[in-house]
Coordinates of C-alpha atoms in Angstrom, one line a residue:
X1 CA -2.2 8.4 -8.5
X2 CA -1.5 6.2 -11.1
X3 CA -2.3 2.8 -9.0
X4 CA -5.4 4.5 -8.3
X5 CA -6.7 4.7 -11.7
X6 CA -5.3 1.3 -12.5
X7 CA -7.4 -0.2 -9.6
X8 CA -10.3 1.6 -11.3
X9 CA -9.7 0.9 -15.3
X10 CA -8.6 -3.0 -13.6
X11 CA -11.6 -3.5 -11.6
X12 CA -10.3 -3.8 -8.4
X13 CA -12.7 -3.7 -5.6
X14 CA -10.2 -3.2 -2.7
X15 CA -7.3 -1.2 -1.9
X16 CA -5.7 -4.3 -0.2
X17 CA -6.5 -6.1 -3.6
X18 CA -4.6 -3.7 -5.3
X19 CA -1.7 -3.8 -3.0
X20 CA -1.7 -7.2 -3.1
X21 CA -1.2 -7.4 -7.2
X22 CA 1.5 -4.0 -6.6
X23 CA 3.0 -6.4 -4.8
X24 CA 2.9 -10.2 -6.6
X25 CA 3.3 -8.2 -10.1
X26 CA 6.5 -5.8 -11.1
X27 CA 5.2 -5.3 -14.9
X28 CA 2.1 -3.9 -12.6
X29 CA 4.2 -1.6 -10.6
X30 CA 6.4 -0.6 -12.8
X31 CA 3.5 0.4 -15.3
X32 CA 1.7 2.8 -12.0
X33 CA 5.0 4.3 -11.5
X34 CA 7.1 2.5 -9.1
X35 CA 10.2 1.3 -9.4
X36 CA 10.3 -2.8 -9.6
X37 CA 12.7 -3.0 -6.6
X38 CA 11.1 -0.6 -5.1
X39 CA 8.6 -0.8 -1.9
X40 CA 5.2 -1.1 -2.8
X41 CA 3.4 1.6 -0.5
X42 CA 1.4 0.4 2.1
X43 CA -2.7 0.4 2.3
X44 CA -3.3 3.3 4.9
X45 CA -0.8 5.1 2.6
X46 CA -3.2 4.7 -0.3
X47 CA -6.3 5.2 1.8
X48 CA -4.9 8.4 3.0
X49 CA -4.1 9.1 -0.4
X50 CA -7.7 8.3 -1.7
X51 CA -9.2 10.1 1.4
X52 CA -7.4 13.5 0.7
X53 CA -8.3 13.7 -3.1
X54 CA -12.0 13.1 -2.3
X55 CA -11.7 16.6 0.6
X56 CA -10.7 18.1 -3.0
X57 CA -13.9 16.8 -5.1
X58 CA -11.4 14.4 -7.0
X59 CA -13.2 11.2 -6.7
X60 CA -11.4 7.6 -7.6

């Protein structure tokens, strides 16, 4: 949830955008909630993700 905002607040157009800076930058994935070590989900994960809060009128 927290990458998702921070693609908003951060301007980024495109989910694989974002997974791309998740990716490049641990101060950036550590700040959305993921470990620095850890892996950076994937971009169907997030699209999934995006897709089932919009069924639920949350839009991001």
């Amino acid at each position: 949830m927290y990458a998702l905002l921070a693609k908003e607040v951060e301007q980024i157009t495109k989910i694989s955008s974002l997974v791309r800076r998740l990716e490049s930058v641990p101060a950036f994935r550590y700040a959305c909630g993921f470990g620095i070590m850890d892996k950076t989900p994937s971009e169907s994960v997030f699209s999934r993700f995006q897709d089932a809060l919009s069924k639920v009128h949350f839009r991001i």
